[in-house]
XYZ file of C-alpha atoms in Angstrom:
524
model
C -9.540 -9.598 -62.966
C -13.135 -9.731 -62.402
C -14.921 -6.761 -63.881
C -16.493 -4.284 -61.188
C -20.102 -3.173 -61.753
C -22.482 -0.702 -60.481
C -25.349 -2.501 -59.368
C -22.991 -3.024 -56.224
C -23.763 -0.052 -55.128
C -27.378 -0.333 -54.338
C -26.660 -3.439 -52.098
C -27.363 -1.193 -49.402
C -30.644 -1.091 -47.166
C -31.472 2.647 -46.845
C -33.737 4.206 -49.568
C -31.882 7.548 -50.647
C -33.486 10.864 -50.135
C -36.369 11.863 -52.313
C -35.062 9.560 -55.470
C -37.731 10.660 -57.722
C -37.626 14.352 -57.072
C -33.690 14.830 -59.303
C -32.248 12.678 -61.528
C -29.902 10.110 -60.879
C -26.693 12.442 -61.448
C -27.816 15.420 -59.791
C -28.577 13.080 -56.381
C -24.984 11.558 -56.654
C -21.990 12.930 -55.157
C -19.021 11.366 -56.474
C -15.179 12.529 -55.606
C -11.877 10.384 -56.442
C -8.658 9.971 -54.650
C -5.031 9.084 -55.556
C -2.791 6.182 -53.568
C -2.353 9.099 -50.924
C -5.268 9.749 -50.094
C -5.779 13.572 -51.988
C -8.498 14.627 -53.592
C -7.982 14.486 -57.682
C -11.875 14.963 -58.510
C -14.943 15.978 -57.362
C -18.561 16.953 -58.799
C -20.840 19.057 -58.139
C -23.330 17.248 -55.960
C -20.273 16.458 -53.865
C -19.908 20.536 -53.803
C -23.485 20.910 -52.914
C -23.866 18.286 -49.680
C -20.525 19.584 -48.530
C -20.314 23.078 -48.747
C -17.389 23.272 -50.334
C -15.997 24.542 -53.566
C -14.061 22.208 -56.204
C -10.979 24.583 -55.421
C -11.111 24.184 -51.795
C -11.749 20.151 -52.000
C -8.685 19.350 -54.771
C -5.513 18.939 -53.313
C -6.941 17.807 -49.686
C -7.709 14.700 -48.173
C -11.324 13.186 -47.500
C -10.436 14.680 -43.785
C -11.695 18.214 -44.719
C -15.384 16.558 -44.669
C -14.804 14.282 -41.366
C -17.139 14.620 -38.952
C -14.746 13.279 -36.578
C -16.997 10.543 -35.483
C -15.650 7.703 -36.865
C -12.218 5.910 -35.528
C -9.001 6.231 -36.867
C -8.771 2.177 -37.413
C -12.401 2.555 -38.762
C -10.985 4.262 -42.171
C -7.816 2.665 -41.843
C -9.751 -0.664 -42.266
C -11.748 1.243 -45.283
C -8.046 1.795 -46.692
C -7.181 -1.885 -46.271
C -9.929 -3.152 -48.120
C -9.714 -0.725 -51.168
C -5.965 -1.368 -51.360
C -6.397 -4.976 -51.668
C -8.956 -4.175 -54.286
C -12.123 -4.993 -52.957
C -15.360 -2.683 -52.818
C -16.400 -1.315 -49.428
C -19.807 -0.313 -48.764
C -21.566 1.065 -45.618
C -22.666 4.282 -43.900
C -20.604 7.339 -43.315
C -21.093 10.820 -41.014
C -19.451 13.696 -42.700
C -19.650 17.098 -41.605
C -21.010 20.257 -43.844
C -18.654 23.451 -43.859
C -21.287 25.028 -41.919
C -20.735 22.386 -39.452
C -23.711 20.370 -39.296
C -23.635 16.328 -39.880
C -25.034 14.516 -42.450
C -25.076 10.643 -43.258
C -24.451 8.848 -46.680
C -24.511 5.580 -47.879
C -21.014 4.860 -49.391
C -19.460 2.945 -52.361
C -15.446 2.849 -52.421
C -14.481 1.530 -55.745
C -10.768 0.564 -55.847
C -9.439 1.913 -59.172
C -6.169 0.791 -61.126
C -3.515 1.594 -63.536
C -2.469 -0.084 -66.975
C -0.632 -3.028 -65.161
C -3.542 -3.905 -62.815
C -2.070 -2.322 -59.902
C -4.489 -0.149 -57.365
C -3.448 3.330 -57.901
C -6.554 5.280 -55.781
C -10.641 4.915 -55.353
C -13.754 6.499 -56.607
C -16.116 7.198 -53.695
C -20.193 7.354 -54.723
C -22.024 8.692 -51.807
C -26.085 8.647 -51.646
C -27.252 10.875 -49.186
C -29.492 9.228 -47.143
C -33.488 9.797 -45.886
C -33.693 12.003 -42.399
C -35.097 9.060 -40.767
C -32.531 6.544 -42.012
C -30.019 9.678 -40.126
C -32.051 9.490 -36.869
C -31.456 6.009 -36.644
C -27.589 5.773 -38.140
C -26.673 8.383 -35.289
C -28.808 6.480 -32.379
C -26.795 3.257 -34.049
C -23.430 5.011 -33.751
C -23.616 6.168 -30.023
C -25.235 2.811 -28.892
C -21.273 1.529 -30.763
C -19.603 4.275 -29.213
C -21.151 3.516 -25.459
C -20.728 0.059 -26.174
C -17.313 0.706 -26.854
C -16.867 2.827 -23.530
C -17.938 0.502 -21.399
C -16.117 -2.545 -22.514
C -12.623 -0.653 -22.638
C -12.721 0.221 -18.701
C -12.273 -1.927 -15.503
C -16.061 -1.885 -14.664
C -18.899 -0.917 -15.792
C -22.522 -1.117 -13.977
C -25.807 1.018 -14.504
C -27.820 0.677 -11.378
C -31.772 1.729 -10.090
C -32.628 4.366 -8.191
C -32.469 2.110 -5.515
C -28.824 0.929 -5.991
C -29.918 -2.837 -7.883
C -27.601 -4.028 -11.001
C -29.534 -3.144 -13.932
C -26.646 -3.612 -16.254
C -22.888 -5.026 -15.535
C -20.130 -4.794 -18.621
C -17.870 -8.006 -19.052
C -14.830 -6.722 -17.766
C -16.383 -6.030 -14.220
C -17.557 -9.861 -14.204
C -14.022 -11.103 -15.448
C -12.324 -9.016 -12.725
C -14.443 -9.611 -9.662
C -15.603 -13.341 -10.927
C -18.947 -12.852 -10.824
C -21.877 -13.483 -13.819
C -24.088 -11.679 -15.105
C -26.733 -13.409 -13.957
C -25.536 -13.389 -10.284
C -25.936 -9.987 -9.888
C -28.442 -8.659 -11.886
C -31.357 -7.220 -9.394
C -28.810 -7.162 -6.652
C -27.454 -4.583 -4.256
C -24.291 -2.828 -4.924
C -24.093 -2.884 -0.759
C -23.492 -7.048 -1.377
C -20.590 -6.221 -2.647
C -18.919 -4.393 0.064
C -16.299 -5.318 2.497
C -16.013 -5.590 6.613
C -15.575 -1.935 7.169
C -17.011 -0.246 4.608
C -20.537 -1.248 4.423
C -22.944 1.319 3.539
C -20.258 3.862 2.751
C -21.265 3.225 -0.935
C -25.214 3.642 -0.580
C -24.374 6.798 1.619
C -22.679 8.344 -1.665
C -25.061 6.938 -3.954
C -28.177 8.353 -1.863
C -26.675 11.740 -2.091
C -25.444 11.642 -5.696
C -26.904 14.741 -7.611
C -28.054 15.158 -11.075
C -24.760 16.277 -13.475
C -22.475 16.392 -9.922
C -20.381 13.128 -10.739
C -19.066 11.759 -7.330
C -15.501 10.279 -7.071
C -13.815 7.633 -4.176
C -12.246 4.974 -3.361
C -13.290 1.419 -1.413
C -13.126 -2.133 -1.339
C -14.826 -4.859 -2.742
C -15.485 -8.239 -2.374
C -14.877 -10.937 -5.511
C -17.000 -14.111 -5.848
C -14.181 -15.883 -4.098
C -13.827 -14.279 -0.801
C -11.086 -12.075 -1.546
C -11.352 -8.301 -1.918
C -9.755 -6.004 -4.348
C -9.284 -2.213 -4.325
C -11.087 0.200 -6.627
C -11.677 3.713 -7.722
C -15.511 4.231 -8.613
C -16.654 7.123 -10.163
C -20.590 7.967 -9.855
C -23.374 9.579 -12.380
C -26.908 10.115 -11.564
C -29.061 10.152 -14.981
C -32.159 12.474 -15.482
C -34.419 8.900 -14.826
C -32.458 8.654 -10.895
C -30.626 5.563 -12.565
C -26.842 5.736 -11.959
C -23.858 5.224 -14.718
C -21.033 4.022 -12.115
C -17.437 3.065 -13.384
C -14.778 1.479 -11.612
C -11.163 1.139 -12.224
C -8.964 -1.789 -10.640
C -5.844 0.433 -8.244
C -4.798 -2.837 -6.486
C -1.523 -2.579 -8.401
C -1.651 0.929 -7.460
C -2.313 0.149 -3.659
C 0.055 -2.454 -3.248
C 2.924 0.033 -4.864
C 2.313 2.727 -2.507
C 1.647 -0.132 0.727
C 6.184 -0.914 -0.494
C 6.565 2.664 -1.106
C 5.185 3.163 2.724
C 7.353 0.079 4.076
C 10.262 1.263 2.021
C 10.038 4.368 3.588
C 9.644 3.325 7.124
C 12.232 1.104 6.844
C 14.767 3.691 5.663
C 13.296 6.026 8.405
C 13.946 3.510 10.620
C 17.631 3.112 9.442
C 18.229 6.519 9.600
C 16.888 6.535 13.591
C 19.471 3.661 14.660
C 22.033 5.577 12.963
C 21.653 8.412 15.007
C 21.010 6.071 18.177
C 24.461 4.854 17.176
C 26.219 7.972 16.877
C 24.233 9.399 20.036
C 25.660 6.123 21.934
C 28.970 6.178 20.641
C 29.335 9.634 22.092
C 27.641 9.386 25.296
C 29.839 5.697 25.779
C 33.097 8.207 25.531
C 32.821 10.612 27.628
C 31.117 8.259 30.243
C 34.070 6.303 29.935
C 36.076 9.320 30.675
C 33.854 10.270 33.871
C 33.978 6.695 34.986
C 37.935 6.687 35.196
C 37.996 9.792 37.428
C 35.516 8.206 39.913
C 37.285 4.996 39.738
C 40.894 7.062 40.395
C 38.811 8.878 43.584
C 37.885 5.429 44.350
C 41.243 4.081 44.758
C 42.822 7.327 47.119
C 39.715 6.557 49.340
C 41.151 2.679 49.739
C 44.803 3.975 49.942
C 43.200 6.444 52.514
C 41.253 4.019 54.248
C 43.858 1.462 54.801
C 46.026 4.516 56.604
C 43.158 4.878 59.699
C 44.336 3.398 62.943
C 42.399 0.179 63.697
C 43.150 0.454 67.063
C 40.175 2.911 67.525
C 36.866 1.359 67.314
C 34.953 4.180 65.821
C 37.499 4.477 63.208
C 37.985 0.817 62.868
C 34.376 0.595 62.026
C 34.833 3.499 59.213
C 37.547 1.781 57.768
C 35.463 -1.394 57.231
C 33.022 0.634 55.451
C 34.601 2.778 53.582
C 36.786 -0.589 52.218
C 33.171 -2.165 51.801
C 32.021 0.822 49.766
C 34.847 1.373 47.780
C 34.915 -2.650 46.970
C 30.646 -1.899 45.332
C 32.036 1.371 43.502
C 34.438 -1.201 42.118
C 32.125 -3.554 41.136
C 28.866 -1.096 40.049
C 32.377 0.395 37.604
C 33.239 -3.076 36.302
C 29.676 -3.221 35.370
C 29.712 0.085 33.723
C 32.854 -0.153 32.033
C 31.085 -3.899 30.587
C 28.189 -1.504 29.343
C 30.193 1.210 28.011
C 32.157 -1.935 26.280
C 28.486 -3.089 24.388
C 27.377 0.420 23.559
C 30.371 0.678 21.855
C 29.446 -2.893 20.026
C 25.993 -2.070 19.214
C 27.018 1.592 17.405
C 29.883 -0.480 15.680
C 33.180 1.250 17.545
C 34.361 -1.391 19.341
C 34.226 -4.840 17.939
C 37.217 -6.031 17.709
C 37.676 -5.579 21.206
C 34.516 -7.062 22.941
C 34.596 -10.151 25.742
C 31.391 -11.962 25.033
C 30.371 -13.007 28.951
C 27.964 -15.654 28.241
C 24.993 -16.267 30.468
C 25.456 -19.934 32.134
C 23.246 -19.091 35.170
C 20.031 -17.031 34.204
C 18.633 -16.955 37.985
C 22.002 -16.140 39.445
C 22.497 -13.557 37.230
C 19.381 -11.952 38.036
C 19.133 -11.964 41.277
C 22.709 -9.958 41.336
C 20.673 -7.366 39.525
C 18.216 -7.414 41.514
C 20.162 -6.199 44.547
C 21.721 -3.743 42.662
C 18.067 -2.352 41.169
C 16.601 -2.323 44.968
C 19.117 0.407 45.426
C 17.492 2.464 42.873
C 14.067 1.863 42.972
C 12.154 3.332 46.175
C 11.133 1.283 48.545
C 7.431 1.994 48.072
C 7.631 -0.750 44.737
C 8.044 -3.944 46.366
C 9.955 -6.856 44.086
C 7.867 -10.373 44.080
C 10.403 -12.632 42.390
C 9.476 -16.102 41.037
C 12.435 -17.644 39.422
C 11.784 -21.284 38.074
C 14.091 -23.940 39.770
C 16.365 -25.182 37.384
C 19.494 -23.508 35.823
C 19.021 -21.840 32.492
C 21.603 -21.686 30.279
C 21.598 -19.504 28.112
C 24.870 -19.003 26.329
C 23.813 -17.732 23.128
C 22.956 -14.209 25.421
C 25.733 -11.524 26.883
C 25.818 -11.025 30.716
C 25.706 -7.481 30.084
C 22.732 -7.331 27.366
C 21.196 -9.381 30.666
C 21.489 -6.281 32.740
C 20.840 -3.888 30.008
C 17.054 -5.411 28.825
C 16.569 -5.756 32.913
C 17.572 -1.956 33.808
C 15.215 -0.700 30.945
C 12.322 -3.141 32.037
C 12.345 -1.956 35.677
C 12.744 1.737 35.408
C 10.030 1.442 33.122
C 8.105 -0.312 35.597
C 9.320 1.878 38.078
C 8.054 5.134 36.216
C 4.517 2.843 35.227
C 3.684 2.590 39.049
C 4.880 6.089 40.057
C 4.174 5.579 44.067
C 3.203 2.531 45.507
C 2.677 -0.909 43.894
C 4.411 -4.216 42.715
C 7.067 -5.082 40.356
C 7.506 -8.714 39.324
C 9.899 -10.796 38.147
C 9.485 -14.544 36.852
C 11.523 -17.446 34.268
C 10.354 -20.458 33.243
C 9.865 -22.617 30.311
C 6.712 -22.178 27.924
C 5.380 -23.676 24.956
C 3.916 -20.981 22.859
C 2.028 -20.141 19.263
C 1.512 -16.297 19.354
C 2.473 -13.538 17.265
C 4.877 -10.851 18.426
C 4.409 -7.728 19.654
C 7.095 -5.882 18.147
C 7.393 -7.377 14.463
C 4.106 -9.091 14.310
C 5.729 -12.408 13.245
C 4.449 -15.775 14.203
C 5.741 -17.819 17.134
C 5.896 -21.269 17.674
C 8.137 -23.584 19.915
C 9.505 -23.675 23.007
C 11.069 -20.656 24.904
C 12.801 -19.887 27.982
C 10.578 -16.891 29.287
C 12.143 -13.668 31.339
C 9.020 -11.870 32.164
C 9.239 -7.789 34.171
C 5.192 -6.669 35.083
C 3.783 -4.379 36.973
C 0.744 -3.220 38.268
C 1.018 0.478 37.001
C -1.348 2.592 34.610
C -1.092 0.322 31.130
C -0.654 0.970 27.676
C -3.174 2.513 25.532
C -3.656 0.300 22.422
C -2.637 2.663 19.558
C 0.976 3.323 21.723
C 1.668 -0.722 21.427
C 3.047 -1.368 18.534
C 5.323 2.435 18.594
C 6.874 1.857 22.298
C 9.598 -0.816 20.377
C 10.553 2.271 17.838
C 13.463 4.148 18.536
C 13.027 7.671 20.322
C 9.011 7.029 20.694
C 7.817 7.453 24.268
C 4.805 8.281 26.467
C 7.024 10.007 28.696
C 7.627 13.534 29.219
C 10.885 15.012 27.426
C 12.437 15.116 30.950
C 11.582 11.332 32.222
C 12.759 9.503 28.680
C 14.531 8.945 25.789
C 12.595 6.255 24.383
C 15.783 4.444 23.255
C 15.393 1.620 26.566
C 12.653 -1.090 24.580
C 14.292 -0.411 21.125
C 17.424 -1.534 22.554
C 15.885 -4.251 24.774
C 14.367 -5.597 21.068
C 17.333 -5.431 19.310
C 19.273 -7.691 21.539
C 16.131 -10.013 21.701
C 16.280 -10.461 17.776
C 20.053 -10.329 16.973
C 19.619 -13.699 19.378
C 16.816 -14.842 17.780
C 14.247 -13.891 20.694
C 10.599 -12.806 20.700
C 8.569 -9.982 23.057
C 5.130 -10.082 24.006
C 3.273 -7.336 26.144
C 0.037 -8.383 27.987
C -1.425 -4.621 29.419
C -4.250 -3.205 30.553
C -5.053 0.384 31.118
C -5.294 1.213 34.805
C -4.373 -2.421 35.300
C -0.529 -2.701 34.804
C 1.687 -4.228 32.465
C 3.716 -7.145 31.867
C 6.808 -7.471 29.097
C 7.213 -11.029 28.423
C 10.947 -12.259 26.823
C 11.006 -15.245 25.268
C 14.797 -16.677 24.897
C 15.298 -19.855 22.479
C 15.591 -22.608 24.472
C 18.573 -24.542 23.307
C 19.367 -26.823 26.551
C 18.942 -26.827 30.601
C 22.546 -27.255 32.770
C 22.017 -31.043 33.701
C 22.735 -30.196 37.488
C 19.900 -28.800 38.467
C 16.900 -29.697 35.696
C 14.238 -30.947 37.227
C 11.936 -31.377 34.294
């Protein structure tokens, strides 16, 4: 084993305090430790610089004189070296038991046992000049802020008039940006559509030691933004320390925490749509067999009147003509009790699926039977396309469902006089969705209801298709008729679109997948 010598120990480039004023033993402190890191020895200069006695160093570790300055890894890599029997040399802060710090240039001088085995160290320690202190403390903080800034997301030091003056390498890895690129600039370059100037407005009132916290956007060098969390610092020279911290992760948890949440809110809605349906279908159903009993006595009475009278002849014919369109608006009703009863899950099993093989014929029976209940200050202009749609994928009674809700919304959009509409044809289309906000693109077979009522204010669009949401008062609506009119459009695959205009009217376009047109009457 190589033999260690002293003359290491002068390798070092500070001059030690006032060297010809003591002797060479009185100006060096000297302590040594075992394996564990205790103290076995110390002399008296060590005593002296400290503050402490021989009986309170002993028996503790080399922590009872840490300034606390230094890193853990920093000594650990002192350990490492001395352990693999090597000397380490360099400058050290310790702390006095009065509490002030002082510097030293230090020697750690593995020592070993008979077999050659490293078995502790023997620390020399020069203390050094007061100037060689002033400039190993300036040399530790520059590490230390060094250190700072290169462990966060972003670090930038900026003018008093908001230009880069310094940018840390994480910042430039993270937003793609050099150096170079944006030294001198703006921090206002940086911002996004939307936020511009909300930075500078912070930044201009930033005060001195009143740190300003928030959150924005930012652009990267590619086009794409990013979301971060800046924190700001004004300095005493109106420079300002700013750090940042990437929360896109952060953002883009709590955006699926928000659509998780909205979609079990949403569940929990067309539950209770279910349940409210699946009780309103019974006892309807219950009503509607009493009037359709009361129905029947007034044939069986009817068919008793003497047709030999002409004023009663004439009664009979219209009670019988009555009593036939109570039959037939109750067949329709039971056929509507039958799909609430589907849609909340009750019924199933039992449900006749009426396909729609004549679209216009099918709507113009509804339309006779909506003139009845709409006044007759809302006039209908119809404009139904001239071939037969067939549309078999979609019930007969989901038909006159969607078309009820449509027109009493209409109805209630117009409030006096005006015009309802009604139209079908065949469209190709590339649009998005009103409801879902999905792209479309194909060909459709289009249903469309309008009106030329008061409109839709834009921030009620996208929250008319939600269950129980409506602009009408508690007494006029339930705001269950478009969530229902969108369900059946998407369980078949279909699309809505709304074209409004406030204090110009409305118009809900349907959009049915166009599988084929009846051969008879196509005239494409």
């Amino acid at each position: 084993m190589t033999e260690l010598t002293k003359l290491q120990v002068f390798k070092s480039t500070f001059v030690v305090e006032d060297p010809s004023d003591l002797p060479l033993h009185e100006r060096t402190s000297i302590s040594k430790t075992n394996l564990d890191g205790m103290i076995t020895y110390v002399n008296e200069t060590f005593c002296k610089e400290s503050g402490y006695s021989s009986e309170e160093l002993i028996g503790q570790s080399h922590k009872i004189v840490s300034s606390n300055i230094h890193s853990h890894a920093f000594f650990e890599g002192i350990w490492q070296v001395v352990k693999s029997g090597q000397i380490w040399q360099g400058e050290i802060c310790n702390r006095h038991k009065n509490g002030e710090l002082y510097w030293s240039n230090v020697s750690f001088y593995p020592t070993f046992d008979t077999e050659g085995v490293v078995n502790g160290n023997t620390t020399i320690r020069f203390k050094v000049t007061k100037a060689q202190q002033s400039v190993l403390t300036q040399k530790l903080k520059a590490q230390q802020y060094d250190s700072l800034i290169s462990g966060i997301a972003g670090f930038w030091h900026l003018d008093e008039m908001g230009d880069f003056i310094e940018i840390n390498d994480q910042y430039c890895q993270a937003s793609g940006y050099t150096r170079e690129s944006l030294i001198y600039k703006s921090i206002s370059e940086l911002e996004t559509v939307g936020n511009e100037g909300e930075f500078m407005e912070i930044f201009n009132s930033l005060q001195i030691e009143q740190p300003q916290y928030f959150e924005t956007k930012h652009k990267r060098q590619d086009g794409s933004t990013w979301d971060i969390r800046i924190m700001l610092s004004r300095q005493q020279d109106q420079s300002v320390h700013v750090f940042s911290w990437d929360i896109s992760a952060r953002k883009k948890e709590e955006e699926e925490k928000k659509f998780l949440l909205n979609q079990l809110y949403h569940l929990q809605k067309m539950e209770s749509v279910g349940r409210l349906t699946s009780g309103i279908a019974h006892d309807f159903n219950n009503l509607l067999m009493a009037i359709t009993g009361y129905n029947e006595f007034n044939k069986f009475s009817a068919e008793g009147i003497d047709s030999g009278n002409p004023k009663l002849s004439e009664l009979k014919a219209e009670i019988i003509a009555n009593s036939t369109q109570i039959d037939v608006a109750c067949s329709k009703s039971a056929q509507l009790i039958e799909k609430m009863l589907v849609y909340c899950r009750r019924n199933v099993e039992n449900y006749v699926h009426n396909p729609v093989l004549d679209l216009n014929a099918v709507l113009r029976e509804n339309l006779q039977m909506l003139r009845s209940i709409i006044p007759t200050t809302i006039q209908f202009e119809v404009d139904l396309a001239e071939q037969n749609f067939d549309l078999s994928k979609l019930d007969e009674t989901n038909l006159n469902q969607m078309m009820v809700n449509l027109f009493m919304n209409a109805r209630d959009a117009i409030q006096s006089k005006g015009v309802i509409t009604l139209k079908t044809h065949v469209v190709e289309i590339v649009d998005f969705c009103s409801c879902c906000q999905v792209e479309i693109n194909g060909r459709f077979v289009e249903m469309s209801v309008g009106d030329n009522g008061r409109g839709i204010e834009a921030n009620s669009i996208r929250p008319i298709f939600e269950p129980f949401y409506t602009t009408k008062r508690v007494e006029e609506g339930t705001g269950l008729g478009l969530s229902l009119v969108v369900g059946i459009l998407h369980n078949m695959r279909g699309f809505i679109l709304l074209d409004t205009e406030v204090g110009v009217g409305s118009t809900f376009r349907l959009l049915f997948p166009f599988y084929e047109l009846s051969s008879e009457k196509m005239n494409l």
